[in-house]
CSV table of C-alpha atoms in Angstrom, one decimal:
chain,number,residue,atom,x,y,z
A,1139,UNK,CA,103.6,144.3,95.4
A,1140,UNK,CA,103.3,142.0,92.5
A,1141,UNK,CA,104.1,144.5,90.5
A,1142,UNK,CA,106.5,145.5,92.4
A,1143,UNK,CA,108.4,142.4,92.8
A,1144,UNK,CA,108.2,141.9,88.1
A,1145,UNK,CA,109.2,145.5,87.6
A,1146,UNK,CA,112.7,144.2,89.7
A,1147,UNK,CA,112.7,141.1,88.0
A,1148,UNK,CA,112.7,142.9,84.7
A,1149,UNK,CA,114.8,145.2,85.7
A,1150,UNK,CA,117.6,142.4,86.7
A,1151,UNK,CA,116.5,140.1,83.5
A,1152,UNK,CA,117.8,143.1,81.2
A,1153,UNK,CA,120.9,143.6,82.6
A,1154,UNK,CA,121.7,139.8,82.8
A,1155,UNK,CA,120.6,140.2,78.7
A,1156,UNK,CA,123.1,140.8,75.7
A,1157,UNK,CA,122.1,141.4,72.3
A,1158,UNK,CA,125.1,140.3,70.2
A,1159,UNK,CA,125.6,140.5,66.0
A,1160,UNK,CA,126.3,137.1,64.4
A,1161,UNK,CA,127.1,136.0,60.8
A,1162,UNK,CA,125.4,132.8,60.9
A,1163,UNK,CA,124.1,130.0,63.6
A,1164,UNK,CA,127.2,127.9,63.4
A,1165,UNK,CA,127.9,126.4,66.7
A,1166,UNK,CA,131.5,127.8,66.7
A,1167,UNK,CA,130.0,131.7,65.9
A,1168,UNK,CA,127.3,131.2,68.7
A,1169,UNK,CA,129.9,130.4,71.1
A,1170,UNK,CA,132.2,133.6,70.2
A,1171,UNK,CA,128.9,135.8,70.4
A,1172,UNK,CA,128.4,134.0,73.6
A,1173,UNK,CA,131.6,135.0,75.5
A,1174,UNK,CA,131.0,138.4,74.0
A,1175,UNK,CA,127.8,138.9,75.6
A,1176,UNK,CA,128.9,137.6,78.7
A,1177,UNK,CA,131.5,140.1,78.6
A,1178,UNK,CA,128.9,142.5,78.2
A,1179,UNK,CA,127.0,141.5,80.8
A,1180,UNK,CA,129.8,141.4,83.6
A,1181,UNK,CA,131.1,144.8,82.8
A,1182,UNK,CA,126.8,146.0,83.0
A,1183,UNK,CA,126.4,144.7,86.6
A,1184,UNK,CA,129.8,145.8,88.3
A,1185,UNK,CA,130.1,149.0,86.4
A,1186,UNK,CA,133.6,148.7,85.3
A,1187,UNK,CA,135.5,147.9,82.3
A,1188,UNK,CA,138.1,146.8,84.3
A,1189,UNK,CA,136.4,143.5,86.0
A,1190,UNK,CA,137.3,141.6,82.7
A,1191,UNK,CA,140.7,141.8,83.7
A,1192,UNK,CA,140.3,140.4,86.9
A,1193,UNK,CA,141.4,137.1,88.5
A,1194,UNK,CA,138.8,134.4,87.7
A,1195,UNK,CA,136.9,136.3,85.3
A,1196,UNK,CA,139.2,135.3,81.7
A,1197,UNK,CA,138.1,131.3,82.5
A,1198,UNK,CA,134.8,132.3,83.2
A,1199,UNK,CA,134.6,134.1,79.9
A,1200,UNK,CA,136.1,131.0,78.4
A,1201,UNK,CA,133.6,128.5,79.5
A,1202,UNK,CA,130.7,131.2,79.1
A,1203,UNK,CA,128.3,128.8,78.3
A,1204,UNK,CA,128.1,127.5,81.9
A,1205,UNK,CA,126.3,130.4,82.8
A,1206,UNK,CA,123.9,130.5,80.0
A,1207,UNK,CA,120.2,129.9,80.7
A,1208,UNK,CA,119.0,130.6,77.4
A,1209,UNK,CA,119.3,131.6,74.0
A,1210,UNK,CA,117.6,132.8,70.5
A,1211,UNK,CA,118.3,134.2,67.2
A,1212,UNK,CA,116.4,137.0,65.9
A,1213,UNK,CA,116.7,139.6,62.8
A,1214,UNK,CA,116.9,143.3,62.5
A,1215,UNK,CA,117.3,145.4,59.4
A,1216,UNK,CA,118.7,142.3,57.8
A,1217,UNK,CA,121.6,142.0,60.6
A,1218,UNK,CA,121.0,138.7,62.9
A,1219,UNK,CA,121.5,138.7,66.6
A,1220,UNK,CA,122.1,136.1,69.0
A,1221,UNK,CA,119.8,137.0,72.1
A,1222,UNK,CA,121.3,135.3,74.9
A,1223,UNK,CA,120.4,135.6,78.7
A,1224,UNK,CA,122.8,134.4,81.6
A,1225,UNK,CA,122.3,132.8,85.3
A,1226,UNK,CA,121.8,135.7,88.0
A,1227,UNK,CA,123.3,133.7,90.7
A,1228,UNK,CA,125.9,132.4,89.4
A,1229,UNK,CA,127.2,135.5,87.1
A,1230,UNK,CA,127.0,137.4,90.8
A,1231,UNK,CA,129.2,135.1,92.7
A,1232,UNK,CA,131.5,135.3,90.2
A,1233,UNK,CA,132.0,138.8,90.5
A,1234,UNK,CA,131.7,138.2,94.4
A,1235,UNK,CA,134.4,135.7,94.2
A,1236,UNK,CA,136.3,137.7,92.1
A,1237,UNK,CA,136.0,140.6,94.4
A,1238,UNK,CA,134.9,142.9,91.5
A,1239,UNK,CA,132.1,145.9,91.9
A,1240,UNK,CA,128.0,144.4,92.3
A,1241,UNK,CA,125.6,147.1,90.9
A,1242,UNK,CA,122.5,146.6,91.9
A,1243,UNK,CA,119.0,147.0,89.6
A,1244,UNK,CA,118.1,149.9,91.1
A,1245,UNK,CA,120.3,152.7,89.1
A,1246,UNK,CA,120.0,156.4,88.8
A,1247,UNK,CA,118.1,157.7,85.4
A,1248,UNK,CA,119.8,160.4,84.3
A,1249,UNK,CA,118.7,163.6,82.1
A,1250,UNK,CA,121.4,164.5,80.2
A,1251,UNK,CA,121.9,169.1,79.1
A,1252,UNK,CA,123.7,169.3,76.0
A,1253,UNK,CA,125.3,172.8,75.1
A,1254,UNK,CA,127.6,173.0,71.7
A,1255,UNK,CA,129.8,176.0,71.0
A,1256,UNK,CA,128.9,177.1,67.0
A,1257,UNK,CA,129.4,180.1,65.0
A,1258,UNK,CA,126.4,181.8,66.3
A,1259,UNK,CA,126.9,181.4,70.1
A,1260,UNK,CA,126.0,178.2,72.5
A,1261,UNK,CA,123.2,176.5,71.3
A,1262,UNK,CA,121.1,173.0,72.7
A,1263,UNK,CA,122.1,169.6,71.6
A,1264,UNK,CA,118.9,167.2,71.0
A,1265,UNK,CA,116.6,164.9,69.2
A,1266,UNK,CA,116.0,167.4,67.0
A,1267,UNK,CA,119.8,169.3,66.2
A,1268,UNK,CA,121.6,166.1,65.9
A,1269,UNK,CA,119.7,163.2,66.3
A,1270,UNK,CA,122.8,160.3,65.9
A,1271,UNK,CA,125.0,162.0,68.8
A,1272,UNK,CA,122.0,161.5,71.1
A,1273,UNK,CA,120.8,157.8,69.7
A,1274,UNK,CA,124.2,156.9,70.4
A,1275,UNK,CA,124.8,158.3,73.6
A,1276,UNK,CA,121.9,156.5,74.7
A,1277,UNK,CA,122.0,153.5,72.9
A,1278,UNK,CA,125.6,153.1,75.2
A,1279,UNK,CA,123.8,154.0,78.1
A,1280,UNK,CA,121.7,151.0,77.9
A,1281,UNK,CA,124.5,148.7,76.9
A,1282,UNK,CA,126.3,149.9,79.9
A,1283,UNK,CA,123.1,149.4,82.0
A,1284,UNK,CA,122.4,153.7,82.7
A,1285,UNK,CA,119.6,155.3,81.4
A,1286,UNK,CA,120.7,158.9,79.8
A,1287,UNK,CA,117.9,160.3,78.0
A,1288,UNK,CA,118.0,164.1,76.8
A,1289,UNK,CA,114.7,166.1,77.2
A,1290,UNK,CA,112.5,167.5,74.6
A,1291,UNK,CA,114.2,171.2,74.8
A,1292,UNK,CA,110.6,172.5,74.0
A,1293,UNK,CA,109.4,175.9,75.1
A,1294,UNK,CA,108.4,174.2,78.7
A,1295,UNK,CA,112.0,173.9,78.9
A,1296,UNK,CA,113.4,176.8,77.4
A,1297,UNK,CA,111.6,179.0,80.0
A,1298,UNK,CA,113.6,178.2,83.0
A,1299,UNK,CA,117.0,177.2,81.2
A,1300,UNK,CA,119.3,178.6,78.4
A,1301,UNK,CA,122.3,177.2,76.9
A,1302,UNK,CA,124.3,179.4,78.4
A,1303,UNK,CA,123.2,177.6,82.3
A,1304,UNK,CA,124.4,174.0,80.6
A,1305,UNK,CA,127.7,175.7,79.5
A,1306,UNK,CA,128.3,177.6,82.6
A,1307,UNK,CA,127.1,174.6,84.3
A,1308,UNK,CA,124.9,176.4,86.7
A,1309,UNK,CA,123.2,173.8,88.6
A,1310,UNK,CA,120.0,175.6,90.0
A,1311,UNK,CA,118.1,176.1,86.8
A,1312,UNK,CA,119.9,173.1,85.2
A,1313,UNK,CA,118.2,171.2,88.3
A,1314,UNK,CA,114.4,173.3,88.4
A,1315,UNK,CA,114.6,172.2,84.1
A,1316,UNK,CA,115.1,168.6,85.2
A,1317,UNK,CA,112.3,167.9,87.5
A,1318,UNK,CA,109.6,167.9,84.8
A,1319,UNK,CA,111.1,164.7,84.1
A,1320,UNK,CA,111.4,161.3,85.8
A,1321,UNK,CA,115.0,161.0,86.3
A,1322,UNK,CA,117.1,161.0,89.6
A,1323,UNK,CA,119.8,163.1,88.5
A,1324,UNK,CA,121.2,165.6,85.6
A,1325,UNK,CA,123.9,165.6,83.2
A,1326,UNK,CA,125.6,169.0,82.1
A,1327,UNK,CA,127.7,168.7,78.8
A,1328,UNK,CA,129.9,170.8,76.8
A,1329,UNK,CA,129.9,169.6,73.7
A,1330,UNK,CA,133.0,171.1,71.6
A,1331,UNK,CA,133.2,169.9,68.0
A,1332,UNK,CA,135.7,169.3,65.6
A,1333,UNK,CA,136.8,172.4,63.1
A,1334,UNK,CA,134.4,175.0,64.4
A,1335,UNK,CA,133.8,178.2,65.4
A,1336,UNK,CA,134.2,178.6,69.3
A,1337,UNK,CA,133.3,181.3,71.0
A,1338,UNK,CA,135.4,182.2,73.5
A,1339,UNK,CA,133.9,181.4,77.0
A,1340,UNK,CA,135.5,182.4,80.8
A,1341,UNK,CA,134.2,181.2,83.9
A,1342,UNK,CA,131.2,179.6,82.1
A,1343,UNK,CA,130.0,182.9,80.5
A,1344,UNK,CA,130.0,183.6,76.4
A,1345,UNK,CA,131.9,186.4,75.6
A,1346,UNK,CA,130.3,187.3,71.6
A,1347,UNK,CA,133.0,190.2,71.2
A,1348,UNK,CA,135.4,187.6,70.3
A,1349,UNK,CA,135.7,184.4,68.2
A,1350,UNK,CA,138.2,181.9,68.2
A,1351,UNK,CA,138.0,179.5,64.9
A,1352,UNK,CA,140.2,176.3,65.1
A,1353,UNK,CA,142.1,176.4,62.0
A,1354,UNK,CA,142.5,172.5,61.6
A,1355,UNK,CA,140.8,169.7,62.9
A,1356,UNK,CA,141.2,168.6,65.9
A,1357,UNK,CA,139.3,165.3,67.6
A,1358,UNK,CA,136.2,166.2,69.2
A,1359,UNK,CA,135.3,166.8,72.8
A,1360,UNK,CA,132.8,166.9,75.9
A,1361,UNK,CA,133.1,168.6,79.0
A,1362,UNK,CA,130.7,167.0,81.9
A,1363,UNK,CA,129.0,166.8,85.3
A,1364,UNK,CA,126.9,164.7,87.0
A,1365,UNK,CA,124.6,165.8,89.8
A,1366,UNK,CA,122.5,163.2,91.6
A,1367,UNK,CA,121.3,164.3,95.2
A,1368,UNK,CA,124.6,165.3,97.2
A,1369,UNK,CA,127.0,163.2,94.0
A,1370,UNK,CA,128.9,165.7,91.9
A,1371,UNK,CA,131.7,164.0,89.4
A,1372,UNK,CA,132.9,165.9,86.6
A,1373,UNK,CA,135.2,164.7,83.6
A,1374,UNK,CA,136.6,165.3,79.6
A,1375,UNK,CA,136.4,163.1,77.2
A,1376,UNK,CA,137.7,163.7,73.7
A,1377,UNK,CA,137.4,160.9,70.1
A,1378,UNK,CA,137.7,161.5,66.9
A,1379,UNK,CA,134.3,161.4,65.7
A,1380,UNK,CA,130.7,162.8,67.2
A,1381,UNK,CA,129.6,159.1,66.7
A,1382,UNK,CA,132.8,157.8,68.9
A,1383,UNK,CA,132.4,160.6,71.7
A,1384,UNK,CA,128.8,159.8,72.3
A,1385,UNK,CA,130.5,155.8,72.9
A,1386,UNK,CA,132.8,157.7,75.3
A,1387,UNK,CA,130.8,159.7,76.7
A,1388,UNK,CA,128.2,157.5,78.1
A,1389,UNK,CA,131.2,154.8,78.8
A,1390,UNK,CA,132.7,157.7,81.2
A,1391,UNK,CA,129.6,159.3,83.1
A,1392,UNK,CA,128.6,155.1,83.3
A,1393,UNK,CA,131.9,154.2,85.1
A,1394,UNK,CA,131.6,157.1,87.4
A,1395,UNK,CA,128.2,156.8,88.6
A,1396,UNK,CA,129.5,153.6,88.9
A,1397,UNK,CA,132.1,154.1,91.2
A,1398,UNK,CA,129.8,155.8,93.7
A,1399,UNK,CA,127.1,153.4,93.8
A,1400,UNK,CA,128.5,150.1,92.8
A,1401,UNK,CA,129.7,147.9,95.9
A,1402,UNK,CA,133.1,146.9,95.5
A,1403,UNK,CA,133.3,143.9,97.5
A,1404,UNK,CA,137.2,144.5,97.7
A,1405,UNK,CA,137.2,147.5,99.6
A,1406,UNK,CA,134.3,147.1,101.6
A,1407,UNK,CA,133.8,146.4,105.1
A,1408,UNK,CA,131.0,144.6,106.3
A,1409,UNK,CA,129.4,146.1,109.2
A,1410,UNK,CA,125.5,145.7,110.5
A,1411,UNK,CA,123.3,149.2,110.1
A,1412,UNK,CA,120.1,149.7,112.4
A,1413,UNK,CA,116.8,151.2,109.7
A,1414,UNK,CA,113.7,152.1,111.3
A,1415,UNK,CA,110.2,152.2,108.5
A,1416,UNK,CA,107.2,154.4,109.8
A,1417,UNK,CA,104.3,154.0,107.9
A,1418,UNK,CA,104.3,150.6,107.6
A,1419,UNK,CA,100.6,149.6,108.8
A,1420,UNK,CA,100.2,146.5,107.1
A,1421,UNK,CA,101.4,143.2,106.4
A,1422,UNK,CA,101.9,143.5,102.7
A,1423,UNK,CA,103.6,146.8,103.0
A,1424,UNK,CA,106.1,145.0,105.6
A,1425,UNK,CA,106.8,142.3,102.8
A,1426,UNK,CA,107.1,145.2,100.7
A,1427,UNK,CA,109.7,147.0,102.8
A,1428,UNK,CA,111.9,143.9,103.7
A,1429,UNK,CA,112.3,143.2,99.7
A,1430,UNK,CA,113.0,146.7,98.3
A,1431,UNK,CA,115.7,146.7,101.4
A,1432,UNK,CA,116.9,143.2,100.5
A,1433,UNK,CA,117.7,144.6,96.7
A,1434,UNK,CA,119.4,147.6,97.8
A,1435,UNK,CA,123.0,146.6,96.3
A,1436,UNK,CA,124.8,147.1,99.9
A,1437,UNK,CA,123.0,145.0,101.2
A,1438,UNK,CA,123.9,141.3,102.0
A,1439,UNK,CA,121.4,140.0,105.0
A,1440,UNK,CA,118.4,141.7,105.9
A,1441,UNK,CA,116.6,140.8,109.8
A,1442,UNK,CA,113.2,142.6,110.8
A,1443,UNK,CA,113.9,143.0,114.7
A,1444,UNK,CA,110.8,145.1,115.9
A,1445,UNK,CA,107.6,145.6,114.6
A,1446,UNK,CA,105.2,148.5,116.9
A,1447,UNK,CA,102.1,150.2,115.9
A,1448,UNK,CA,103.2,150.4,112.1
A,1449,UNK,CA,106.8,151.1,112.4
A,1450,UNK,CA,109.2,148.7,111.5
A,1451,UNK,CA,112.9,147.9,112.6
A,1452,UNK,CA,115.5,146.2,110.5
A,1453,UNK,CA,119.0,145.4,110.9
A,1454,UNK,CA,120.8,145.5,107.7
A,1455,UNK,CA,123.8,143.7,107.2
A,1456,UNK,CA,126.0,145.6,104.4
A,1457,UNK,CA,129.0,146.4,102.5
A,1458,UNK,CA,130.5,149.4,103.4
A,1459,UNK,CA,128.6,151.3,105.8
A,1460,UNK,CA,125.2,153.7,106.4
A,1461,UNK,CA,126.3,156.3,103.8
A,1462,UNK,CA,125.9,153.9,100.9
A,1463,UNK,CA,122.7,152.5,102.8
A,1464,UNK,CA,121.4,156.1,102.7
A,1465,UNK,CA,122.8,156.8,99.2
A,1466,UNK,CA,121.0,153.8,97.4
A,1467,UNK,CA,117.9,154.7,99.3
A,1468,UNK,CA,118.1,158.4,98.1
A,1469,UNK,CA,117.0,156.3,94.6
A,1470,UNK,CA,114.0,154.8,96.2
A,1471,UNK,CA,110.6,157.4,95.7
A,1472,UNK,CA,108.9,155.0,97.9
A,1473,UNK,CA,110.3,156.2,100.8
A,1474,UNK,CA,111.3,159.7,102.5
A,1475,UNK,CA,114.6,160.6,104.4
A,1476,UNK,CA,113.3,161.8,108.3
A,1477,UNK,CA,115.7,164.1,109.7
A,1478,UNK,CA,114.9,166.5,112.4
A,1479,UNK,CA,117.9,169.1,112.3
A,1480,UNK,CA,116.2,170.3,115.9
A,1481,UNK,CA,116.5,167.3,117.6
A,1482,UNK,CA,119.1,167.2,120.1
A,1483,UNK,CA,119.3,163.3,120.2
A,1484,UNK,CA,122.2,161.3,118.3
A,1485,UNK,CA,121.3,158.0,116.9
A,1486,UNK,CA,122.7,155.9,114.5
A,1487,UNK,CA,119.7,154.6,113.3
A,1488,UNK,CA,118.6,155.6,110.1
A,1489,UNK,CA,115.0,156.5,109.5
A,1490,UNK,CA,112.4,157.0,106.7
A,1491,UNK,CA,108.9,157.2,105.9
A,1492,UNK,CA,106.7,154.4,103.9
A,1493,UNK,CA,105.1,156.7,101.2
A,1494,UNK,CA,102.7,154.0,99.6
């Protein structure tokens, strides 16, 4: 539980972290990296750009330095940083107050399927093929506080999926390729370059009889989806350089995602939702339980109101409703959905299975 309890700490301590270039350690350049990072870190843990323009939040960014709880310098490659971490209560009730988006800790990791149109046909994007499109996809990713990683597109993975599935954006081998790895969810990407030869495709299939060459350049573009559990979102995204699209790119899937598991504290209603635990046998794993529901981002107030022969019964008071309750918890590998699709009883209750 220890363990437990540090790995959300972490978790939270990153997000509330920003890692911002400086020239020197002048007091008046510490303070303009300081409103940066803090600008960083508001738009990490609601999810949206758009919070900076909200009501409250251009003082705030002002006086950053009233949130700060620590800072340091440090050097990389000859560029120096200013490190700076901010306060987690107070940076959250100013987005409370504000009535901007929370995101909790607890985010999807996604695996992100690149397919790129070239002379030869559809072909993989990776590590390997083009290894600055994918640092930089991921290197926004954790700036924006989503892990998109891209797998190792070895022969494991080249048995069950083709480039052709990313590009057609055929979700069952797309989704059987993903489960080697650790992540929640899958990204499928068309990736359509400047000035290149692009085979024709219809309805997701390559048609080689035909080529289609862009005769001048044009800016370059990507084609998504996202799949996590029942989630599907799908967008385009287009910048003038592969360097720039990977930027927008991980800025579009982030805001997304975003928008689905992010509580907006605007549009929600609060309402109480009933939560029963099997499995639950002992103390610790009760203290274990109440926390992991008490960081669920929906949730503002959590009350144990029956404990029985190792299940456990909590009310949950939340924003928005048992959906998102449901939704963050389909996140959670310590615990398993119950539904009985032959029962003939209706209850609102929601219920799950301790796994640990």
């Amino acid at each position: 539980m220890a363990q437990e309890n540090s790995e959300r700490e972490s978790a939270m301590a990153r997000l509330l972290q920003a890692n911002v270039p400086v020239e020197s350690q002048a007091r008046s350049e510490r303070d303009r990296a300081t409103r940066a990072g803090f600008a960083e870190v508001l738009v990490r843990l609601s999810g949206h750009t758009e919070t900076l323009e909200r009501e409250g939040v251009a003082g705030a960014l002002r006086n950053a330095n009233d949130y700060v709880i620590q800072f340091s310098y440090r050097s990389e490659q000859g560029q120096r940083y200013l490190q700076v971490s901010f306060n987690e209560e107070r940076t959250l009730g100013l987005l409370q107050q504000a009535q901007a988006s929370i995101w909790s800790a607890r985010r999807p990791e996604l695996m992100v399927w690149i397919a790129q149109a070239t002379n030869s046909g559809l072909e993989f994007v990776g590590q390997d093929t083009d290894p600055e499109f994918v640092a930089a996809l991921s290197e926004q990713g954790t700036k924006r506080g989503l892990v998109l990683n891209t797998p190792l597109l070895d022969l494991t993975d080249r048995m069950v999926l083709s480039a052709n599935d990313v590009w057609g954006r055929f979700e069952a081998p797309v989704l059987e390729a993903n489960r080697r790895y650790p992540a929640n969810g899958a990204v499928m990407v068309r990736l359509i370059p400047s000035v290149t030869a692009t085979p024709l495709v219809e309805e997701g299939m390559l048609q080689t009889e035909s080529m289609a060459v862009e005769a001048s350049p044009m800016p370059s573009r990507a084609e998504w989806t996202v799949v996590i559990g029942e989630f599907r979102s799908s967008g385009e995204v287009s910048a003038p350089t592969e360097s720039e699209l990977a930027v927008a790119l991980a800025n579009q899937i982030t805001e997304q995602v975003a928008r689905e598991y992010a509580v907006s504290f605007a549009q929600s209603a609060n309402q109480y939702v009933d939560i029963r635990i099997l499995n639950v046998d002992s103390l610790q794993k009760v203290v274990a339980v109440e926390q992991l529901l008490q960081d669920l981002g929906p949730v503002l107030k959590v009350t144990m109101v029956r404990y029985h022969q190792g299940t456990s019964e909590f009310s949950l008071y939340v924003a928005g409703g048992a959906e998102r309750v449901a939704q963050a918890l389909e996140l959670e590998r310590r615990l398993q959905r119950i539904q009985d699709p032959w029962s003939m009883r209706e209850t609102d209750i929601l219920e799950y299975r301790w796994l640990r």
